[in-house]
Coordinates of C-alpha atoms and ligand atoms in Angstrom, one line a residue:
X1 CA -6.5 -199.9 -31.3
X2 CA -10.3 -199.3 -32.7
X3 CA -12.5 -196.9 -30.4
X4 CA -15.5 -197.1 -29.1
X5 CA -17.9 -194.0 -29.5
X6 CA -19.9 -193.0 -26.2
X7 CA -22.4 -190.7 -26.5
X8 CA -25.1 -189.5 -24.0
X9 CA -28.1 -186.8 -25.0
X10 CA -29.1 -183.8 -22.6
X11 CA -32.6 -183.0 -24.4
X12 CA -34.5 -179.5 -22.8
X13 CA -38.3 -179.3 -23.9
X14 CA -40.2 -176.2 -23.2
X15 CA -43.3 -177.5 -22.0
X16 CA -46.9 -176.4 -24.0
X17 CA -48.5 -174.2 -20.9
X18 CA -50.3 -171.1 -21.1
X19 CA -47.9 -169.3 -18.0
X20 CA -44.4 -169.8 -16.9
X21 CA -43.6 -172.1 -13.8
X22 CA -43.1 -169.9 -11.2
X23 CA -45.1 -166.6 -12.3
X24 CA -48.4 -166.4 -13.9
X25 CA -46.7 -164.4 -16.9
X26 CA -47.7 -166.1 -20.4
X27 CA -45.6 -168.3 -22.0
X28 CA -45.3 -167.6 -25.9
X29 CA -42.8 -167.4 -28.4
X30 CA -42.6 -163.6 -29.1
X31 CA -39.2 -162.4 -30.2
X32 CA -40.6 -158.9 -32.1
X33 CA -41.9 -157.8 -28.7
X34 CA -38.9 -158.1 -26.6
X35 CA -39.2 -157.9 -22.3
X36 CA -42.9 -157.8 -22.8
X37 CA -43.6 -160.6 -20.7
X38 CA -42.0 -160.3 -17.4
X39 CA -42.8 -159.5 -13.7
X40 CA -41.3 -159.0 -10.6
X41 CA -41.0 -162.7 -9.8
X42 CA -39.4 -163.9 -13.3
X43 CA -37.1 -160.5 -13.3
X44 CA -35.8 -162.0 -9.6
X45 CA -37.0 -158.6 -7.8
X46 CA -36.6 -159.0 -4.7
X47 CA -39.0 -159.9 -1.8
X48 CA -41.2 -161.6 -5.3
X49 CA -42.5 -164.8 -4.6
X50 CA -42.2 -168.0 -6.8
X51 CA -45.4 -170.2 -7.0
X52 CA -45.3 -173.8 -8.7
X53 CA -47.8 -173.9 -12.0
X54 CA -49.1 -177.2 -11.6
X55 CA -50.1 -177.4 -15.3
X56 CA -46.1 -177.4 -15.6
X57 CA -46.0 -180.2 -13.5
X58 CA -48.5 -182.4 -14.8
X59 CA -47.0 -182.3 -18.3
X60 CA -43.7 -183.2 -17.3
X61 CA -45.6 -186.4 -15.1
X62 CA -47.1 -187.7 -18.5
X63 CA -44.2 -187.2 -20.5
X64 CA -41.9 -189.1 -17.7
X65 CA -44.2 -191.8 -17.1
X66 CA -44.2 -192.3 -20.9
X67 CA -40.3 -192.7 -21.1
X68 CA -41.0 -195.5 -18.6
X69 CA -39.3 -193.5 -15.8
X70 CA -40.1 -194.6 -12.1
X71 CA -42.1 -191.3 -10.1
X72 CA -40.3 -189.9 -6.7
X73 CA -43.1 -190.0 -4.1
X74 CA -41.0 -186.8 -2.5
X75 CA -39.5 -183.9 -5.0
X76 CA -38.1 -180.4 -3.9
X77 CA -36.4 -177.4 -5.9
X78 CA -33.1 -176.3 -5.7
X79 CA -30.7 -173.3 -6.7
X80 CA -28.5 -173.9 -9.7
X81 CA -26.3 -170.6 -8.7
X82 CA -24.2 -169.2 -11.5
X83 CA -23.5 -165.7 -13.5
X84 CA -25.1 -165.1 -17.2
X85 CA -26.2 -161.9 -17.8
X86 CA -29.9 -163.8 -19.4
X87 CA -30.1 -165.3 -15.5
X88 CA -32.0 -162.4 -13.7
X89 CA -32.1 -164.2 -10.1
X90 CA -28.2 -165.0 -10.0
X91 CA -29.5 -169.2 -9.8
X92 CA -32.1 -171.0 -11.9
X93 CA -34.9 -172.7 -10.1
X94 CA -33.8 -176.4 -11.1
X95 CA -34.1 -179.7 -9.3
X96 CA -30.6 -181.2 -7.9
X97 CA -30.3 -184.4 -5.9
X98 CA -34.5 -185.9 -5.8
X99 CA -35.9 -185.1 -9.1
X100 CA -39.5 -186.2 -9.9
X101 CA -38.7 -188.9 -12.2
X102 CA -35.9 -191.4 -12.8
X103 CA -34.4 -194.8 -14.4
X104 CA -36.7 -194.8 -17.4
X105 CA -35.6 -195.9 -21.1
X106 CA -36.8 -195.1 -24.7
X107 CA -36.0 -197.0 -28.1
X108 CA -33.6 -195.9 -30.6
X109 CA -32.6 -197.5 -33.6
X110 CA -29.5 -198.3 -34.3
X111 CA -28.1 -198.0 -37.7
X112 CA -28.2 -202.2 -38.8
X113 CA -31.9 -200.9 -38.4
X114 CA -32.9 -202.8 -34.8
X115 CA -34.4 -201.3 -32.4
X116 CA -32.5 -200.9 -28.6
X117 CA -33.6 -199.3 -25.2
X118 CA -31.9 -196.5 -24.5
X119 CA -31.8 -196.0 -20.9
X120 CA -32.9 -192.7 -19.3
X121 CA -31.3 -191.4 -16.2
X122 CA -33.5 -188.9 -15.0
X123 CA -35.8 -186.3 -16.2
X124 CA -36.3 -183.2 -14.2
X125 CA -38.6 -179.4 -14.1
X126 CA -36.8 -176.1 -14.1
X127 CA -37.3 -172.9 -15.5
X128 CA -35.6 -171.4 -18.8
X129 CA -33.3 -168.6 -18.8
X130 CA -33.5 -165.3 -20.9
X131 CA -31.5 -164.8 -24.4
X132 CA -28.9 -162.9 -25.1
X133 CA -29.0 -160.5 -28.0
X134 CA -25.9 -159.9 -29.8
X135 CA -25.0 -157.3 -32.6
X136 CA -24.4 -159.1 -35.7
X137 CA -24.4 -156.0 -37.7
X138 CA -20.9 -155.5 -37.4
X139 CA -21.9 -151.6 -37.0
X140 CA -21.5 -152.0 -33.1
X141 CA -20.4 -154.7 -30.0
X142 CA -23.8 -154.4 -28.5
X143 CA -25.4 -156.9 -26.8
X144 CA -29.0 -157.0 -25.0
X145 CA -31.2 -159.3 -23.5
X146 CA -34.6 -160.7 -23.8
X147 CA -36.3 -161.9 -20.7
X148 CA -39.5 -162.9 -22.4
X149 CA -38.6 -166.7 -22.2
X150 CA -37.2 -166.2 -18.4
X151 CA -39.2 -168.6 -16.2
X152 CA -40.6 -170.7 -19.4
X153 CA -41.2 -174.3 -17.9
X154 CA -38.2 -176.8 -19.2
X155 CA -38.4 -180.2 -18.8
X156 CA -34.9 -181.5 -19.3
X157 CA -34.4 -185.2 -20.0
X158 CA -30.8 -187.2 -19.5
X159 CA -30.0 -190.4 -21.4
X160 CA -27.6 -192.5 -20.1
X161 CA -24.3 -192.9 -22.4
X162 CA -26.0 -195.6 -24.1
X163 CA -25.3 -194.3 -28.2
X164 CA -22.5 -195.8 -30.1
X165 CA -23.1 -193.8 -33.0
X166 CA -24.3 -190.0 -34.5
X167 CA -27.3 -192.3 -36.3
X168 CA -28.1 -193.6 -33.2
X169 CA -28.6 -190.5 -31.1
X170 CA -30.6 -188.8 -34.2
X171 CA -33.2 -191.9 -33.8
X172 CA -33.4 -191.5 -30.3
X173 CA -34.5 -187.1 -30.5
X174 CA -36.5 -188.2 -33.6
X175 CA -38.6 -190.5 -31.6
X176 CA -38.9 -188.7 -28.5
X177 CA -39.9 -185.3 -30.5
X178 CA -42.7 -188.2 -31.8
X179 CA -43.7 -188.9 -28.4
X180 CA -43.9 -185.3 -27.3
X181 CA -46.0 -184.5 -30.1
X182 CA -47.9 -187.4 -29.7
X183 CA -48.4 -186.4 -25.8
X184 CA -48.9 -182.5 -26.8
X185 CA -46.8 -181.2 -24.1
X186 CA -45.0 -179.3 -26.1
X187 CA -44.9 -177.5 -30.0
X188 CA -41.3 -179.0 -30.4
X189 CA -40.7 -176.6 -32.7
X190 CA -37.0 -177.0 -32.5
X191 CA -36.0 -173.8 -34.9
X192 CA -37.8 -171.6 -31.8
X193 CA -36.1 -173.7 -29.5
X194 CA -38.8 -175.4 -27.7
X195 CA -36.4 -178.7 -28.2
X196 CA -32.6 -178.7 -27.3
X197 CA -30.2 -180.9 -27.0
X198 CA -26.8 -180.9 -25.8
X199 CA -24.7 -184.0 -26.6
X200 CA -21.5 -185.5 -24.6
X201 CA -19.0 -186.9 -26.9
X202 CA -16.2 -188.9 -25.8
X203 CA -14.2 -192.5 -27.5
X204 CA -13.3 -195.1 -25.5
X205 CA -10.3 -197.4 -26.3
X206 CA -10.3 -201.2 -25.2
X207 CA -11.8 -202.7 -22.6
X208 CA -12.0 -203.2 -18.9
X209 CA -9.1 -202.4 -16.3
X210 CA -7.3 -201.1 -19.3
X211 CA -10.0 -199.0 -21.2
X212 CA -8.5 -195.6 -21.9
X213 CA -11.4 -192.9 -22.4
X214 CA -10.7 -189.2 -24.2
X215 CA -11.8 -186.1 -21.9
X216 CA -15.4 -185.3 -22.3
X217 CA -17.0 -182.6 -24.7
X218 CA -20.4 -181.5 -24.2
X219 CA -21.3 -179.8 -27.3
X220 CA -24.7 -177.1 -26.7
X221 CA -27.5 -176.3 -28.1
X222 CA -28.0 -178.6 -30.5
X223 CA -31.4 -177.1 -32.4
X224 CA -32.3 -179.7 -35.6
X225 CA -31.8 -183.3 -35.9
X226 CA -28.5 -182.8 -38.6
X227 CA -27.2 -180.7 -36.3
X228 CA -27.0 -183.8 -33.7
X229 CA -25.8 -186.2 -36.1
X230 CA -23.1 -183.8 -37.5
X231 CA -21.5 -182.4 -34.1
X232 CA -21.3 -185.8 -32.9
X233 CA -19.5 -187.2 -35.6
X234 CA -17.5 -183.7 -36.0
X235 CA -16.2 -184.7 -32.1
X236 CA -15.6 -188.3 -32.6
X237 CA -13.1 -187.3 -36.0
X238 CA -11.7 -184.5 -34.0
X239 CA -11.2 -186.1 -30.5
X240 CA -9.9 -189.7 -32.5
X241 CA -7.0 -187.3 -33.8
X242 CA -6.3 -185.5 -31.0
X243 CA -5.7 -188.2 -28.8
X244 CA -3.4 -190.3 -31.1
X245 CA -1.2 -187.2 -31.3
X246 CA -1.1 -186.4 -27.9
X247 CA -2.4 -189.6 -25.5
X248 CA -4.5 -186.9 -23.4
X249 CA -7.0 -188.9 -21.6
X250 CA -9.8 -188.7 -18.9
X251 CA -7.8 -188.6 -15.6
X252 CA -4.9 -187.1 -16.6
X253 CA -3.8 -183.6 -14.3
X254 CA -5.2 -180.9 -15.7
X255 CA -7.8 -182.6 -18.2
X256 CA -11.6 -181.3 -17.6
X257 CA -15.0 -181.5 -19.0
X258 CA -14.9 -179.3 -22.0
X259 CA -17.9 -177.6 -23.3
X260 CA -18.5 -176.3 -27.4
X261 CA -20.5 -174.6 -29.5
X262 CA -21.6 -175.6 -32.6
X263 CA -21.4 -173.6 -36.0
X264 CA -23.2 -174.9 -38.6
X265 CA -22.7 -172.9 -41.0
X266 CA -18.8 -173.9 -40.7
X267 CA -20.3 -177.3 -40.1
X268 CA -17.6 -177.5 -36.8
X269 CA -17.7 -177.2 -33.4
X270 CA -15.8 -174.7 -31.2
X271 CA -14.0 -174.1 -28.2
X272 CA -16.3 -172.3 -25.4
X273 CA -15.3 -173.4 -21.3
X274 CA -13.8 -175.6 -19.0
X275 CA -17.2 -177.7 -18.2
X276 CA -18.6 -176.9 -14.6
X277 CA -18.3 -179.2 -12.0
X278 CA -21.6 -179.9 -9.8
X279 CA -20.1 -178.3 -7.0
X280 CA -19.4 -174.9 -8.8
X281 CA -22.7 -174.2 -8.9
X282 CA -23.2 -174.4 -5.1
X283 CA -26.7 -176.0 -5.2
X284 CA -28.7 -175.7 -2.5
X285 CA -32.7 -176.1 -1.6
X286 CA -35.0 -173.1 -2.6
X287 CA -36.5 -171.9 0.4
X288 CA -39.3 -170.1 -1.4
X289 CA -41.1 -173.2 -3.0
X290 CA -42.9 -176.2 -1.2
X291 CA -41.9 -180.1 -1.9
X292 CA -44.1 -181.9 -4.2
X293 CA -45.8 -185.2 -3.2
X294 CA -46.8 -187.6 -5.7
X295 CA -49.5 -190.6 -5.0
X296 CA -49.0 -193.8 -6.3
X297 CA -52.9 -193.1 -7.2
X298 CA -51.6 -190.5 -9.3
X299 CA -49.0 -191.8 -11.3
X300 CA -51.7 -195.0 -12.2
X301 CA -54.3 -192.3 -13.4
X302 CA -51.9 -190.7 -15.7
X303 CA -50.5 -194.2 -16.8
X304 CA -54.0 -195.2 -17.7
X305 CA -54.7 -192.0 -19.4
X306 CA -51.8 -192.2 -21.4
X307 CA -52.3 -192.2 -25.5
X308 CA -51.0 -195.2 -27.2
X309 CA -47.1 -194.5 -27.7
X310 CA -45.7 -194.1 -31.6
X311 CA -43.5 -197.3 -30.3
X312 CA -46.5 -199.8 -29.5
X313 CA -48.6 -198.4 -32.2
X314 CA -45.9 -199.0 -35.4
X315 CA -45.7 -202.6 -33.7
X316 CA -49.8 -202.9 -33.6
X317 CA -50.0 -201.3 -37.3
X318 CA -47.5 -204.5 -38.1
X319 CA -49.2 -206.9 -36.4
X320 CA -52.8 -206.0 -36.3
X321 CA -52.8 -204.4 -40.4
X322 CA -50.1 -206.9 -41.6
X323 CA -47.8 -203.7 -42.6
X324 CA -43.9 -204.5 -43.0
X325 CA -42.1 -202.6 -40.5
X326 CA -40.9 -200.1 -43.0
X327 CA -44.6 -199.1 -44.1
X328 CA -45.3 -198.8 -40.2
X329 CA -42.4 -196.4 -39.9
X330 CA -43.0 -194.1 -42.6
X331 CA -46.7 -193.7 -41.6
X332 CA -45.7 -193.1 -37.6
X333 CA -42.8 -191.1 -38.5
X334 CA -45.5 -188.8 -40.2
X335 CA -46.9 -188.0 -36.6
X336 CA -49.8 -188.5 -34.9
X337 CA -52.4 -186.8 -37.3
X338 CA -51.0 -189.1 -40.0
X339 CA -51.4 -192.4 -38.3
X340 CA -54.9 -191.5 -37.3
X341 CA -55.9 -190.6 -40.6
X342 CA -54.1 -194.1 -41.8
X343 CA -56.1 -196.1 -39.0
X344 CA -59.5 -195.1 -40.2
X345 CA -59.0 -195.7 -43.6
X346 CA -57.8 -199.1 -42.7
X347 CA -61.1 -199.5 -40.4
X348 CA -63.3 -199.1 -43.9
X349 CA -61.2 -200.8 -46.3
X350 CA -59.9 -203.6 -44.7
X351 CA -56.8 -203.8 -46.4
X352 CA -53.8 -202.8 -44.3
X353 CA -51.3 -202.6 -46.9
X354 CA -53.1 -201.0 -49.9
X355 CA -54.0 -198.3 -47.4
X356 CA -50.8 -197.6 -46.4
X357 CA -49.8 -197.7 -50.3
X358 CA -52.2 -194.9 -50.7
X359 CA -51.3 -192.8 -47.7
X360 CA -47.9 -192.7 -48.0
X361 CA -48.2 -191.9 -52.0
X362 CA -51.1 -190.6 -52.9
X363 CA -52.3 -189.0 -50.0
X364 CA -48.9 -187.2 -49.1
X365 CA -47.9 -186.2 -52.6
X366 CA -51.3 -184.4 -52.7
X367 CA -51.5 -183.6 -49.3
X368 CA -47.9 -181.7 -49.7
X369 CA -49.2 -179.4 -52.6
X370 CA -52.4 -177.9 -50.5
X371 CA -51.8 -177.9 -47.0
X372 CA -49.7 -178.3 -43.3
X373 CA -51.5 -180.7 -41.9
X374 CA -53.7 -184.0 -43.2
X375 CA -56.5 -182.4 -41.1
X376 CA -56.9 -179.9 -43.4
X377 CA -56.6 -182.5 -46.7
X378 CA -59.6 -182.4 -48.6
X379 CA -60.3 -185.9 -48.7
X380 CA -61.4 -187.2 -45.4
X381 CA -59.9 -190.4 -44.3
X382 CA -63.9 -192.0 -44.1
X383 CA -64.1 -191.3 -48.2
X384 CA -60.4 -192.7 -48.8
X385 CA -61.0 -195.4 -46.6
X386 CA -64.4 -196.5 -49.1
X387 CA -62.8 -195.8 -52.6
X388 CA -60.2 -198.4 -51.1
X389 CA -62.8 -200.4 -50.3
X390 CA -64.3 -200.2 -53.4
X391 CA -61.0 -201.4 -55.3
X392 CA -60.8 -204.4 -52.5
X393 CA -63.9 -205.6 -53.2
X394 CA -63.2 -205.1 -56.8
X395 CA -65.7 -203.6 -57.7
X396 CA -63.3 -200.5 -59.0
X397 CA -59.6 -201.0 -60.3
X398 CA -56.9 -199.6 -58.7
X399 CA -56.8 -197.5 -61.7
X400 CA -60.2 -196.5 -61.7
X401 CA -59.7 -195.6 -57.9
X402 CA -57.0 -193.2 -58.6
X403 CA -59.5 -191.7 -61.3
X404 CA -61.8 -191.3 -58.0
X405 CA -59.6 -189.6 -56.0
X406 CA -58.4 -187.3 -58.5
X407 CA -61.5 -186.0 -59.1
X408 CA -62.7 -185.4 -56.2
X409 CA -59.6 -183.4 -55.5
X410 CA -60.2 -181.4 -58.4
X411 CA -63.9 -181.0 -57.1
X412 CA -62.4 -180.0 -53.5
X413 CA -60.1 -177.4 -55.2
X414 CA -63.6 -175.9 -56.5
X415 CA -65.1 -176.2 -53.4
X416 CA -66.8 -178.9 -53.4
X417 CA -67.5 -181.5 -50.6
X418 CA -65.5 -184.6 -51.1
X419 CA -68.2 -186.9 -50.0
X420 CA -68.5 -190.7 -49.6
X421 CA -71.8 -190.5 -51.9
X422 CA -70.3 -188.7 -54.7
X423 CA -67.6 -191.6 -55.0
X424 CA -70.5 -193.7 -57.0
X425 CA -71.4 -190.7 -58.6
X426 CA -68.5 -190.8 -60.0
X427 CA -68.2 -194.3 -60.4
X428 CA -71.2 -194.2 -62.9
X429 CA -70.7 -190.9 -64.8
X430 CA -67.5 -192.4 -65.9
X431 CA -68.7 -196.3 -66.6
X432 CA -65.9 -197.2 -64.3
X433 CA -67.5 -200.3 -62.5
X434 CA -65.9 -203.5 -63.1
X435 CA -67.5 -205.3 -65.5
X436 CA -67.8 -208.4 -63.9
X437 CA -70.9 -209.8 -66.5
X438 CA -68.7 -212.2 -67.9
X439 CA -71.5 -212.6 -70.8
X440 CA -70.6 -208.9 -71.6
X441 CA -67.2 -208.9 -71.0
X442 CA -66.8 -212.3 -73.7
X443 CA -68.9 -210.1 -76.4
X444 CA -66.4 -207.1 -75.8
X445 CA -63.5 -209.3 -76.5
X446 CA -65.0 -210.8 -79.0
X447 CA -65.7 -208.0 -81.3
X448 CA -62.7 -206.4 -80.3
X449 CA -61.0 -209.8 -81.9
X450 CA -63.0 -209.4 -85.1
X451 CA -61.7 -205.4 -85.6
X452 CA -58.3 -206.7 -85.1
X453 CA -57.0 -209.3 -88.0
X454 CA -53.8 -207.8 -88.2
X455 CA -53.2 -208.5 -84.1
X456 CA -54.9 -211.6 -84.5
X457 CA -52.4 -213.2 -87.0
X458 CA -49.7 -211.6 -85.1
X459 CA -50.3 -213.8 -82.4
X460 CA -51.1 -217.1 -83.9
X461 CA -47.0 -216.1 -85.7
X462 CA -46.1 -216.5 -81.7
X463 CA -46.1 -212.3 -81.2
X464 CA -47.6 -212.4 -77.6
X465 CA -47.3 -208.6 -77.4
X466 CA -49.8 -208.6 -80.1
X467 CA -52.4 -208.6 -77.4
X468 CA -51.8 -206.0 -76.2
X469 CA -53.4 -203.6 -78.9
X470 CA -56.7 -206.2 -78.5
X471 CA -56.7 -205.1 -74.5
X472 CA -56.6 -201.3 -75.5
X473 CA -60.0 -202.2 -77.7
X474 CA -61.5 -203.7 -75.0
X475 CA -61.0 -201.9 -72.3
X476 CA -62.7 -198.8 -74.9
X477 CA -65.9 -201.2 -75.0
X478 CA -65.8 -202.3 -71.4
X479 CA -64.4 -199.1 -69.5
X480 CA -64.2 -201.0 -65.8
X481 CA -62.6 -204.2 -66.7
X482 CA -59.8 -205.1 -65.0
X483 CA -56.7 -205.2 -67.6
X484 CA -55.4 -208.3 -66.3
X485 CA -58.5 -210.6 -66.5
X486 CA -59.2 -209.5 -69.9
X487 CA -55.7 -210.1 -71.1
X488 CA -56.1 -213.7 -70.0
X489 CA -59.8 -213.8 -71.3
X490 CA -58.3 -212.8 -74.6
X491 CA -55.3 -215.0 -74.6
X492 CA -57.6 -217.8 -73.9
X493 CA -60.2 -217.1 -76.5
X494 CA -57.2 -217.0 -79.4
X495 CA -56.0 -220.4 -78.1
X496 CA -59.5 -221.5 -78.8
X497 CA -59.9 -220.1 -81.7
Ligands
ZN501 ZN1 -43.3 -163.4 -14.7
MN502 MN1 -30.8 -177.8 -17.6

């Protein structure tokens, strides 16, 4: 019997604020200065207070209404109670039974390269934990923790158990980092852990009354996109050979949700827990924080606010720039910097495709060796965008334009302003215009013909590469011609002759 492989994605975001959610404590990445930035209400003293940041609230209201999710009208807070020494309080402010958003969906691609919805059960706002510390020296068992990330705002994000395969599930976090990013809710920078994801693994075997499923796994803390697509299909080897050796299956006495860890330096994952039940953790309503109303009013505002998502705008770069779907992924995947660097060089060139030829090539090779980000790239999208138009209109090569944009890179290097007037500057210091006088173009190849007997009887004895040492003369007299017409122009003039 062949399985099926059913996975769902648990994805926590921290979300981009200046202060945690319930304290006004900043919120910042800062490992070197460990329990630095706490207070009474984040430590859980007692008789401390918990106030909701609203900041933290309205980020996690864009980024739900942009996974399509419907907006609960009514929300409250409740007490996720369980022991970690990183959980100060005893219970994590988290929301249980009427969280803010549900029923949304996102697209994945799958890996026969279309694109499906992938639905999303419910995002929700709670507050991070602290980290453990533990002694990896191997001097001493020690272990501490940091409460500096206590209280950071987490927006965590449930997918239904919609992926059939480890490909899938990567798509999915790679397009929803894209939409965070593109929303700037958070830095998603998923080494510092601003992005998690936890993945449930189990197979299923046929179908209907008779389908047999494998106990669930939920594998943690999954913190790069290889590391998603490896533990999953780690699981779905490991749980496919465990089952046909021993027939354990969902439902059987004693068989519970089982949660792992991954190791990727062992490239495995490994035992942990016996996976909570929702009851074990007693949730109950925090009596410290108010309810949240949201207007109808409110959610249009934000929806009409919203930035274009990466998902509409690869689908208007294809329809609206005539770009193949693979030229509209490579320039979205890039982020949103990329794409809006791509769409005003398209604005000036007009040309859809031989812009995205030169962003994704030149411009990212070059971009690559000098800086981070294409903010920072020396060429400004305005200048690209008219030595493109420049080669549309032919009045450059395609050549020649590469000649253009090389040197004004070299000029940048030095300091100097890569400007849209120095491109016919240029242009003439280096004789690159087209020559599109025909009249002087036709003397060019004609001299060129006369220098070159040898070539010349060459091609009458039927050697059409012959030419091609005429070309190299001509394109010496008449620097801007285009190669092609004046290989035809000479062809035609020997057949004349
Ligand atoms: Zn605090
Ligand atoms: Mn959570």
């Amino acid at each position: 019997m062949t399985e099926t492989l059913i996975v769902g994605l648990e994805v926590h975001v921290q979300l981009l604020t200046n202060t945690k959610i319930f304290c006004g404590c900043i919120n910042r990445f800062n490992p070197d200065a460990p329990n630095t930035q706490t207070c009474p209400v984040c430590l859980g003293h007692p008789g401390s207070l918990p106030v909701m940041n609203e900041e933290a609230f309205r980020l996690s209201l864009i980024t739900a209404i942009a996974l399509n999710c419907e907006i609960a009208p009514f929300t409250k807070w409740d007490r996720k109670q369980y022991f970690y020494p990183d959980l100060p309080k005893g219970y994590q402010i988290s929301q249980f039974d009427l969280p803010f958003s549900h029923d949304g969906w996102l697209e994945a691609t799958s890996e026969d390269g279309t694109r499906r919805k992938i639905r999303i059960n419910r995002a929700h706002l709670e507050e991070d934990a602290g980290k453990n510390i533990h002694d990896e020296s191997g001097r001493g068992n020690d272990s501490q923790v940091d409460l500096n990330r206590t209280g950071t705002p987490l927006l965590e994000i449930v997918s239904e158990p919609d992926f059939r395969s480890a490909a899938e599930a990567k798509s999915y976090l790679e397009e929803l980092h894209l939409l965070l990013t593109f929303l700037g809710v958070s830095d998603c920078n998923m080494q510092e852990g601003s992005l998690r994801c936890d993945a449930n693994v189990n197979l299923h075997y046929g179908e209907g009354d008779d389908k047999i499923a494998t106990p669930i796994v939920e594998v943690k803390n999954l913190n790069s996109f290889r590391a998603v697509e490896a533990a999953i299909e780690y699981e779905a080897t490991r749980q496919k050979k465990i089952y046909e050796e021993t027939r354990r299956k969902l439902g059987d006495p004693g068989v519970m949700k089982e949660t792992r860890g991954w190791d990727a330096n062992r490239n495995a994952t490994f035992g942990q827990r016996g996976k909570e039940e929702a009851s074990d953790y007693r949730y109950f309503p925090d009596p410290d924080l108010v309810p949240v109303t949201v207007t109808a009013e409110r959610v249009a505002e934000i929806k009409a606010a919203l930035p274009e998502p990466p998902s509409t705008r690869r689908q208007r770069f294809e329809s609206e720039f005539g770009l193949s779907a693979y030229d509209a992924d490579v320039i979205m995947n890039q982020g949103k910097d990329v794409a809006d660097y791509y769409e005003t060089v398209v604005t000036i060139a007009k040309d859809g495709k031989q812009a995205a030829n030169w962003v994704t090539q030149d411009v990212l090779r070059e971009m690559k060796e000098r800086t981070e980000s294409i903010s920072e790239f020396p060429v400004h999208a305005a200048v690209l965008g008219a030595i493109i138009q420049r080669v549309v209109d032919k009045k450059i090569t395609n050549k020649s334009g590469r000649e253009v944009f090389s040197v004004l890179l070299e000029e940048a290097d030095e300091d100097h302003e890569a400007s849209d007037g120095r491109i016919d500057e240029i242009i003439s210091e280096r004789g690159l215009e087209v020559v599109s006088d025909t009249g002087a173009l036709e003397e060019a190849v004609k001299s060129a013909i006369a220098e070159s007997p040898k070539a010349v009887e060459d091609f009458k004895a039927g050697k059409q590469q012959a030419v091609g040492a005429i070309i190299g003369k001509v394109m010496r007299l008449a620097k801007g011609a285009d190669a092609k017409s004046v290989r035809e122009l000479i062809i035609k003039t020997l057949q004349e002759m």
